[in-house]
Amino acid sequence: MTDLSKLTFEAALAELEQIVQRLERGDVELEKSIEAYERGEALKRHCDALLKKAEEKVEKIRLSAEGQPVGTEPLDVD
């Protein structure tokens, strides 16, 4: 099993989707289902953390009254 800290957002999301598909099919033994669910929860938290980091990096450009770029400011995410 790959260490979460080494997974990109895309890789973590793909693995999470595979887990959901297996659990929805219902062809996984109970013990394996519990393990898969726990891994899925960890992947979800990892994806959420990566998205939050990405949001913090996004900035919007401030424009002057004349429409010229004058700097940047944090993006309003609310």
PDB file of N, CA and C in Angstrom:
ATOM      1  N   MET A   1       0.840  -1.169   0.000  1.00  0.00           N
ATOM      2  CA  MET A   1       0.000   0.000   0.000  1.00  0.00           C
ATOM      3  C   MET A   1       0.893   1.241   0.000  1.00  0.00           C
ATOM      4  N   THR A   2       0.625   2.172  -0.896  1.00  0.00           N
ATOM      5  CA  THR A   2       1.437   3.372  -1.047  1.00  0.00           C
ATOM      6  C   THR A   2       1.222   4.330   0.119  1.00  0.00           C
ATOM      7  N   ASP A   3       2.326   4.923   0.574  1.00  0.00           N
ATOM      8  CA  ASP A   3       2.275   5.928   1.618  1.00  0.00           C
ATOM      9  C   ASP A   3       1.483   7.132   1.096  1.00  0.00           C
ATOM     10  N   LEU A   4       0.508   7.587   1.871  1.00  0.00           N
ATOM     11  CA  LEU A   4      -0.350   8.693   1.439  1.00  0.00           C
ATOM     12  C   LEU A   4       0.428   9.948   1.112  1.00  0.00           C
ATOM     13  N   SER A   5       1.459  10.235   1.878  1.00  0.00           N
ATOM     14  CA  SER A   5       2.198  11.482   1.663  1.00  0.00           C
ATOM     15  C   SER A   5       2.887  11.519   0.302  1.00  0.00           C
ATOM     16  N   LYS A   6       3.040  10.372  -0.330  1.00  0.00           N
ATOM     17  CA  LYS A   6       3.694  10.304  -1.637  1.00  0.00           C
ATOM     18  C   LYS A   6       2.697  10.358  -2.793  1.00  0.00           C
ATOM     19  N   LEU A   7       1.406  10.315  -2.494  1.00  0.00           N
ATOM     20  CA  LEU A   7       0.393  10.293  -3.542  1.00  0.00           C
ATOM     21  C   LEU A   7       0.015  11.701  -3.984  1.00  0.00           C
ATOM     22  N   THR A   8      -0.084  11.872  -5.289  1.00  0.00           N
ATOM     23  CA  THR A   8      -0.626  13.116  -5.823  1.00  0.00           C
ATOM     24  C   THR A   8      -2.138  13.111  -5.600  1.00  0.00           C
ATOM     25  N   PHE A   9      -2.750  14.259  -5.793  1.00  0.00           N
ATOM     26  CA  PHE A   9      -4.203  14.344  -5.661  1.00  0.00           C
ATOM     27  C   PHE A   9      -4.876  13.369  -6.629  1.00  0.00           C
ATOM     28  N   GLU A  10      -4.410  13.357  -7.861  1.00  0.00           N
ATOM     29  CA  GLU A  10      -5.029  12.517  -8.891  1.00  0.00           C
ATOM     30  C   GLU A  10      -4.908  11.030  -8.561  1.00  0.00           C
ATOM     31  N   ALA A  11      -3.735  10.626  -8.072  1.00  0.00           N
ATOM     32  CA  ALA A  11      -3.529   9.215  -7.727  1.00  0.00           C
ATOM     33  C   ALA A  11      -4.387   8.822  -6.531  1.00  0.00           C
ATOM     34  N   ALA A  12      -4.471   9.704  -5.534  1.00  0.00           N
ATOM     35  CA  ALA A  12      -5.288   9.411  -4.353  1.00  0.00           C
ATOM     36  C   ALA A  12      -6.756   9.325  -4.726  1.00  0.00           C
ATOM     37  N   LEU A  13      -7.208  10.231  -5.571  1.00  0.00           N
ATOM     38  CA  LEU A  13      -8.603  10.221  -5.997  1.00  0.00           C
ATOM     39  C   LEU A  13      -8.928   8.961  -6.797  1.00  0.00           C
ATOM     40  N   ALA A  14      -8.018   8.550  -7.668  1.00  0.00           N
ATOM     41  CA  ALA A  14      -8.235   7.329  -8.463  1.00  0.00           C
ATOM     42  C   ALA A  14      -8.331   6.107  -7.549  1.00  0.00           C
ATOM     43  N   GLU A  15      -7.456   6.026  -6.563  1.00  0.00           N
ATOM     44  CA  GLU A  15      -7.511   4.897  -5.628  1.00  0.00           C
ATOM     45  C   GLU A  15      -8.804   4.922  -4.825  1.00  0.00           C
ATOM     46  N   LEU A  16      -9.211   6.104  -4.400  1.00  0.00           N
ATOM     47  CA  LEU A  16     -10.463   6.239  -3.648  1.00  0.00           C
ATOM     48  C   LEU A  16     -11.655   5.791  -4.497  1.00  0.00           C
ATOM     49  N   GLU A  17     -11.670   6.160  -5.766  1.00  0.00           N
ATOM     50  CA  GLU A  17     -12.751   5.743  -6.661  1.00  0.00           C
ATOM     51  C   GLU A  17     -12.789   4.225  -6.814  1.00  0.00           C
ATOM     52  N   GLN A  18     -11.622   3.597  -6.892  1.00  0.00           N
ATOM     53  CA  GLN A  18     -11.565   2.134  -6.996  1.00  0.00           C
ATOM     54  C   GLN A  18     -12.127   1.477  -5.741  1.00  0.00           C
ATOM     55  N   ILE A  19     -11.793   2.040  -4.589  1.00  0.00           N
ATOM     56  CA  ILE A  19     -12.305   1.499  -3.320  1.00  0.00           C
ATOM     57  C   ILE A  19     -13.820   1.597  -3.275  1.00  0.00           C
ATOM     58  N   VAL A  20     -14.335   2.748  -3.659  1.00  0.00           N
ATOM     59  CA  VAL A  20     -15.790   2.945  -3.649  1.00  0.00           C
ATOM     60  C   VAL A  20     -16.463   1.936  -4.575  1.00  0.00           C
ATOM     61  N   GLN A  21     -15.905   1.731  -5.755  1.00  0.00           N
ATOM     62  CA  GLN A  21     -16.491   0.767  -6.692  1.00  0.00           C
ATOM     63  C   GLN A  21     -16.507  -0.642  -6.110  1.00  0.00           C
ATOM     64  N   ARG A  22     -15.385  -1.055  -5.479  1.00  0.00           N
ATOM     65  CA  ARG A  22     -15.330  -2.400  -4.885  1.00  0.00           C
ATOM     66  C   ARG A  22     -16.357  -2.541  -3.766  1.00  0.00           C
ATOM     67  N   LEU A  23     -16.465  -1.512  -2.925  1.00  0.00           N
ATOM     68  CA  LEU A  23     -17.418  -1.583  -1.813  1.00  0.00           C
ATOM     69  C   LEU A  23     -18.859  -1.586  -2.317  1.00  0.00           C
ATOM     70  N   GLU A  24     -19.136  -0.822  -3.364  1.00  0.00           N
ATOM     71  CA  GLU A  24     -20.491  -0.786  -3.915  1.00  0.00           C
ATOM     72  C   GLU A  24     -20.887  -2.113  -4.541  1.00  0.00           C
ATOM     73  N   ARG A  25     -19.912  -2.815  -5.130  1.00  0.00           N
ATOM     74  CA  ARG A  25     -20.216  -4.133  -5.715  1.00  0.00           C
ATOM     75  C   ARG A  25     -20.556  -5.153  -4.632  1.00  0.00           C
ATOM     76  N   GLY A  26     -19.986  -4.960  -3.448  1.00  0.00           N
ATOM     77  CA  GLY A  26     -20.279  -5.851  -2.342  1.00  0.00           C
ATOM     78  C   GLY A  26     -19.613  -7.213  -2.426  1.00  0.00           C
ATOM     79  N   ASP A  27     -18.587  -7.327  -3.234  1.00  0.00           N
ATOM     80  CA  ASP A  27     -17.936  -8.628  -3.381  1.00  0.00           C
ATOM     81  C   ASP A  27     -16.639  -8.724  -2.575  1.00  0.00           C
ATOM     82  N   VAL A  28     -16.535  -7.920  -1.536  1.00  0.00           N
ATOM     83  CA  VAL A  28     -15.350  -7.901  -0.683  1.00  0.00           C
ATOM     84  C   VAL A  28     -15.734  -8.476   0.680  1.00  0.00           C
ATOM     85  N   GLU A  29     -14.880  -9.327   1.225  1.00  0.00           N
ATOM     86  CA  GLU A  29     -15.148  -9.904   2.544  1.00  0.00           C
ATOM     87  C   GLU A  29     -15.238  -8.789   3.581  1.00  0.00           C
ATOM     88  N   LEU A  30     -15.935  -9.067   4.670  1.00  0.00           N
ATOM     89  CA  LEU A  30     -16.177  -8.064   5.700  1.00  0.00           C
ATOM     90  C   LEU A  30     -14.886  -7.422   6.205  1.00  0.00           C
ATOM     91  N   GLU A  31     -13.912  -8.229   6.576  1.00  0.00           N
ATOM     92  CA  GLU A  31     -12.654  -7.683   7.112  1.00  0.00           C
ATOM     93  C   GLU A  31     -11.950  -6.803   6.082  1.00  0.00           C
ATOM     94  N   LYS A  32     -11.948  -7.249   4.821  1.00  0.00           N
ATOM     95  CA  LYS A  32     -11.338  -6.461   3.745  1.00  0.00           C
ATOM     96  C   LYS A  32     -12.146  -5.193   3.481  1.00  0.00           C
ATOM     97  N   SER A  33     -13.465  -5.268   3.648  1.00  0.00           N
ATOM     98  CA  SER A  33     -14.310  -4.081   3.473  1.00  0.00           C
ATOM     99  C   SER A  33     -13.974  -3.020   4.505  1.00  0.00           C
ATOM    100  N   ILE A  34     -13.751  -3.452   5.739  1.00  0.00           N
ATOM    101  CA  ILE A  34     -13.395  -2.514   6.807  1.00  0.00           C
ATOM    102  C   ILE A  34     -12.051  -1.863   6.503  1.00  0.00           C
ATOM    103  N   GLU A  35     -11.085  -2.664   6.081  1.00  0.00           N
ATOM    104  CA  GLU A  35      -9.766  -2.128   5.719  1.00  0.00           C
ATOM    105  C   GLU A  35      -9.884  -1.140   4.558  1.00  0.00           C
ATOM    106  N   ALA A  36     -10.682  -1.497   3.556  1.00  0.00           N
ATOM    107  CA  ALA A  36     -10.857  -0.630   2.394  1.00  0.00           C
ATOM    108  C   ALA A  36     -11.530   0.679   2.802  1.00  0.00           C
ATOM    109  N   TYR A  37     -12.529   0.590   3.684  1.00  0.00           N
ATOM    110  CA  TYR A  37     -13.214   1.792   4.153  1.00  0.00           C
ATOM    111  C   TYR A  37     -12.238   2.705   4.891  1.00  0.00           C
ATOM    112  N   GLU A  38     -11.417   2.136   5.761  1.00  0.00           N
ATOM    113  CA  GLU A  38     -10.440   2.927   6.508  1.00  0.00           C
ATOM    114  C   GLU A  38      -9.434   3.587   5.563  1.00  0.00           C
ATOM    115  N   ARG A  39      -8.976   2.852   4.554  1.00  0.00           N
ATOM    116  CA  ARG A  39      -8.059   3.429   3.569  1.00  0.00           C
ATOM    117  C   ARG A  39      -8.765   4.551   2.798  1.00  0.00           C
ATOM    118  N   GLY A  40     -10.019   4.331   2.470  1.00  0.00           N
ATOM    119  CA  GLY A  40     -10.789   5.353   1.769  1.00  0.00           C
ATOM    120  C   GLY A  40     -10.918   6.636   2.577  1.00  0.00           C
ATOM    121  N   GLU A  41     -11.150   6.500   3.857  1.00  0.00           N
ATOM    122  CA  GLU A  41     -11.242   7.679   4.733  1.00  0.00           C
ATOM    123  C   GLU A  41      -9.909   8.420   4.766  1.00  0.00           C
ATOM    124  N   ALA A  42      -8.815   7.696   4.842  1.00  0.00           N
ATOM    125  CA  ALA A  42      -7.492   8.319   4.852  1.00  0.00           C
ATOM    126  C   ALA A  42      -7.223   9.020   3.518  1.00  0.00           C
ATOM    127  N   LEU A  43      -7.624   8.390   2.418  1.00  0.00           N
ATOM    128  CA  LEU A  43      -7.447   9.006   1.103  1.00  0.00           C
ATOM    129  C   LEU A  43      -8.276  10.280   0.979  1.00  0.00           C
ATOM    130  N   LYS A  44      -9.481  10.251   1.501  1.00  0.00           N
ATOM    131  CA  LYS A  44     -10.348  11.435   1.457  1.00  0.00           C
ATOM    132  C   LYS A  44      -9.705  12.592   2.226  1.00  0.00           C
ATOM    133  N   ARG A  45      -9.190  12.310   3.417  1.00  0.00           N
ATOM    134  CA  ARG A  45      -8.535  13.361   4.208  1.00  0.00           C
ATOM    135  C   ARG A  45      -7.325  13.912   3.468  1.00  0.00           C
ATOM    136  N   HIS A  46      -6.569  13.019   2.834  1.00  0.00           N
ATOM    137  CA  HIS A  46      -5.395  13.437   2.074  1.00  0.00           C
ATOM    138  C   HIS A  46      -5.806  14.347   0.908  1.00  0.00           C
ATOM    139  N   CYS A  47      -6.835  13.967   0.181  1.00  0.00           N
ATOM    140  CA  CYS A  47      -7.318  14.788  -0.933  1.00  0.00           C
ATOM    141  C   CYS A  47      -7.794  16.153  -0.434  1.00  0.00           C
ATOM    142  N   ASP A  48      -8.531  16.164   0.672  1.00  0.00           N
ATOM    143  CA  ASP A  48      -9.001  17.431   1.249  1.00  0.00           C
ATOM    144  C   ASP A  48      -7.828  18.339   1.608  1.00  0.00           C
ATOM    145  N   ALA A  49      -6.786  17.777   2.197  1.00  0.00           N
ATOM    146  CA  ALA A  49      -5.615  18.564   2.591  1.00  0.00           C
ATOM    147  C   ALA A  49      -4.896  19.122   1.360  1.00  0.00           C
ATOM    148  N   LEU A  50      -4.775  18.311   0.321  1.00  0.00           N
ATOM    149  CA  LEU A  50      -4.122  18.784  -0.902  1.00  0.00           C
ATOM    150  C   LEU A  50      -4.931  19.894  -1.565  1.00  0.00           C
ATOM    151  N   LEU A  51      -6.251  19.777  -1.556  1.00  0.00           N
ATOM    152  CA  LEU A  51      -7.094  20.828  -2.125  1.00  0.00           C
ATOM    153  C   LEU A  51      -6.962  22.122  -1.340  1.00  0.00           C
ATOM    154  N   LYS A  52      -6.915  22.025  -0.029  1.00  0.00           N
ATOM    155  CA  LYS A  52      -6.773  23.216   0.809  1.00  0.00           C
ATOM    156  C   LYS A  52      -5.448  23.910   0.516  1.00  0.00           C
ATOM    157  N   LYS A  53      -4.370  23.137   0.375  1.00  0.00           N
ATOM    158  CA  LYS A  53      -3.073  23.722   0.051  1.00  0.00           C
ATOM    159  C   LYS A  53      -3.124  24.426  -1.300  1.00  0.00           C
ATOM    160  N   ALA A  54      -3.802  23.829  -2.260  1.00  0.00           N
ATOM    161  CA  ALA A  54      -3.906  24.433  -3.589  1.00  0.00           C
ATOM    162  C   ALA A  54      -4.700  25.739  -3.527  1.00  0.00           C
ATOM    163  N   GLU A  55      -5.788  25.736  -2.759  1.00  0.00           N
ATOM    164  CA  GLU A  55      -6.598  26.949  -2.612  1.00  0.00           C
ATOM    165  C   GLU A  55      -5.793  28.086  -1.996  1.00  0.00           C
ATOM    166  N   GLU A  56      -4.942  27.761  -1.047  1.00  0.00           N
ATOM    167  CA  GLU A  56      -4.128  28.782  -0.398  1.00  0.00           C
ATOM    168  C   GLU A  56      -3.119  29.403  -1.354  1.00  0.00           C
ATOM    169  N   LYS A  57      -2.739  28.685  -2.382  1.00  0.00           N
ATOM    170  CA  LYS A  57      -1.778  29.196  -3.347  1.00  0.00           C
ATOM    171  C   LYS A  57      -2.422  30.072  -4.417  1.00  0.00           C
ATOM    172  N   VAL A  58      -3.714  29.916  -4.605  1.00  0.00           N
ATOM    173  CA  VAL A  58      -4.397  30.661  -5.655  1.00  0.00           C
ATOM    174  C   VAL A  58      -4.564  32.109  -5.205  1.00  0.00           C
ATOM    175  N   GLU A  59      -4.198  33.006  -6.082  1.00  0.00           N
ATOM    176  CA  GLU A  59      -4.351  34.421  -5.785  1.00  0.00           C
ATOM    177  C   GLU A  59      -5.116  35.074  -6.921  1.00  0.00           C
ATOM    178  N   LYS A  60      -5.740  36.179  -6.603  1.00  0.00           N
ATOM    179  CA  LYS A  60      -6.396  36.915  -7.671  1.00  0.00           C
ATOM    180  C   LYS A  60      -5.637  38.216  -7.895  1.00  0.00           C
ATOM    181  N   ILE A  61      -5.662  38.682  -9.127  1.00  0.00           N
ATOM    182  CA  ILE A  61      -4.949  39.895  -9.500  1.00  0.00           C
ATOM    183  C   ILE A  61      -5.819  41.102  -9.179  1.00  0.00           C
ATOM    184  N   ARG A  62      -5.222  42.074  -8.496  1.00  0.00           N
ATOM    185  CA  ARG A  62      -5.913  43.334  -8.225  1.00  0.00           C
ATOM    186  C   ARG A  62      -5.633  44.283  -9.385  1.00  0.00           C
ATOM    187  N   LEU A  63      -6.659  45.015  -9.785  1.00  0.00           N
ATOM    188  CA  LEU A  63      -6.525  45.977 -10.871  1.00  0.00           C
ATOM    189  C   LEU A  63      -6.728  47.394 -10.342  1.00  0.00           C
ATOM    190  N   SER A  64      -6.030  48.337 -10.951  1.00  0.00           N
ATOM    191  CA  SER A  64      -6.220  49.752 -10.609  1.00  0.00           C
ATOM    192  C   SER A  64      -7.514  50.242 -11.247  1.00  0.00           C
ATOM    193  N   ALA A  65      -7.884  51.475 -10.948  1.00  0.00           N
ATOM    194  CA  ALA A  65      -9.092  52.064 -11.538  1.00  0.00           C
ATOM    195  C   ALA A  65      -8.980  52.109 -13.059  1.00  0.00           C
ATOM    196  N   GLU A  66      -7.749  52.164 -13.547  1.00  0.00           N
ATOM    197  CA  GLU A  66      -7.516  52.202 -14.998  1.00  0.00           C
ATOM    198  C   GLU A  66      -7.486  50.798 -15.617  1.00  0.00           C
ATOM    199  N   GLY A  67      -7.613  49.785 -14.788  1.00  0.00           N
ATOM    200  CA  GLY A  67      -7.622  48.417 -15.280  1.00  0.00           C
ATOM    201  C   GLY A  67      -6.251  47.787 -15.407  1.00  0.00           C
ATOM    202  N   GLN A  68      -5.239  48.401 -14.813  1.00  0.00           N
ATOM    203  CA  GLN A  68      -3.881  47.873 -14.867  1.00  0.00           C
ATOM    204  C   GLN A  68      -3.612  46.986 -13.652  1.00  0.00           C
ATOM    205  N   PRO A  69      -2.885  45.890 -13.824  1.00  0.00           N
ATOM    206  CA  PRO A  69      -2.550  45.034 -12.674  1.00  0.00           C
ATOM    207  C   PRO A  69      -1.676  45.806 -11.688  1.00  0.00           C
ATOM    208  N   VAL A  70      -2.030  45.724 -10.385  1.00  0.00           N
ATOM    209  CA  VAL A  70      -1.263  46.436  -9.357  1.00  0.00           C
ATOM    210  C   VAL A  70      -0.791  45.506  -8.256  1.00  0.00           C
ATOM    211  N   GLY A  71      -1.066  44.245  -8.338  1.00  0.00           N
ATOM    212  CA  GLY A  71      -0.625  43.308  -7.318  1.00  0.00           C
ATOM    213  C   GLY A  71      -1.593  42.149  -7.234  1.00  0.00           C
ATOM    214  N   THR A  72      -1.394  41.347  -6.205  1.00  0.00           N
ATOM    215  CA  THR A  72      -2.274  40.206  -5.977  1.00  0.00           C
ATOM    216  C   THR A  72      -2.766  40.215  -4.547  1.00  0.00           C
ATOM    217  N   GLU A  73      -3.817  39.459  -4.326  1.00  0.00           N
ATOM    218  CA  GLU A  73      -4.359  39.266  -2.985  1.00  0.00           C
ATOM    219  C   GLU A  73      -4.920  37.866  -2.909  1.00  0.00           C
ATOM    220  N   PRO A  74      -5.088  37.332  -1.695  1.00  0.00           N
ATOM    221  CA  PRO A  74      -5.620  35.975  -1.556  1.00  0.00           C
ATOM    222  C   PRO A  74      -6.998  35.861  -2.199  1.00  0.00           C
ATOM    223  N   LEU A  75      -7.275  34.706  -2.757  1.00  0.00           N
ATOM    224  CA  LEU A  75      -8.575  34.438  -3.352  1.00  0.00           C
ATOM    225  C   LEU A  75      -9.592  34.227  -2.247  1.00  0.00           C
ATOM    226  N   ASP A  76     -10.744  34.873  -2.366  1.00  0.00           N
ATOM    227  CA  ASP A  76     -11.835  34.660  -1.413  1.00  0.00           C
ATOM    228  C   ASP A  76     -12.466  33.307  -1.714  1.00  0.00           C
ATOM    229  N   VAL A  77     -12.375  32.378  -0.767  1.00  0.00           N
ATOM    230  CA  VAL A  77     -12.921  31.039  -0.996  1.00  0.00           C
ATOM    231  C   VAL A  77     -14.274  30.851  -0.338  1.00  0.00           C
ATOM    232  N   ASP A  78     -14.752  31.838   0.361  1.00  0.00           N
ATOM    233  CA  ASP A  78     -16.063  31.719   1.012  1.00  0.00           C
ATOM    234  C   ASP A  78     -17.181  32.161   0.110  1.00  0.00           C
TER     235      ASP A  78
END
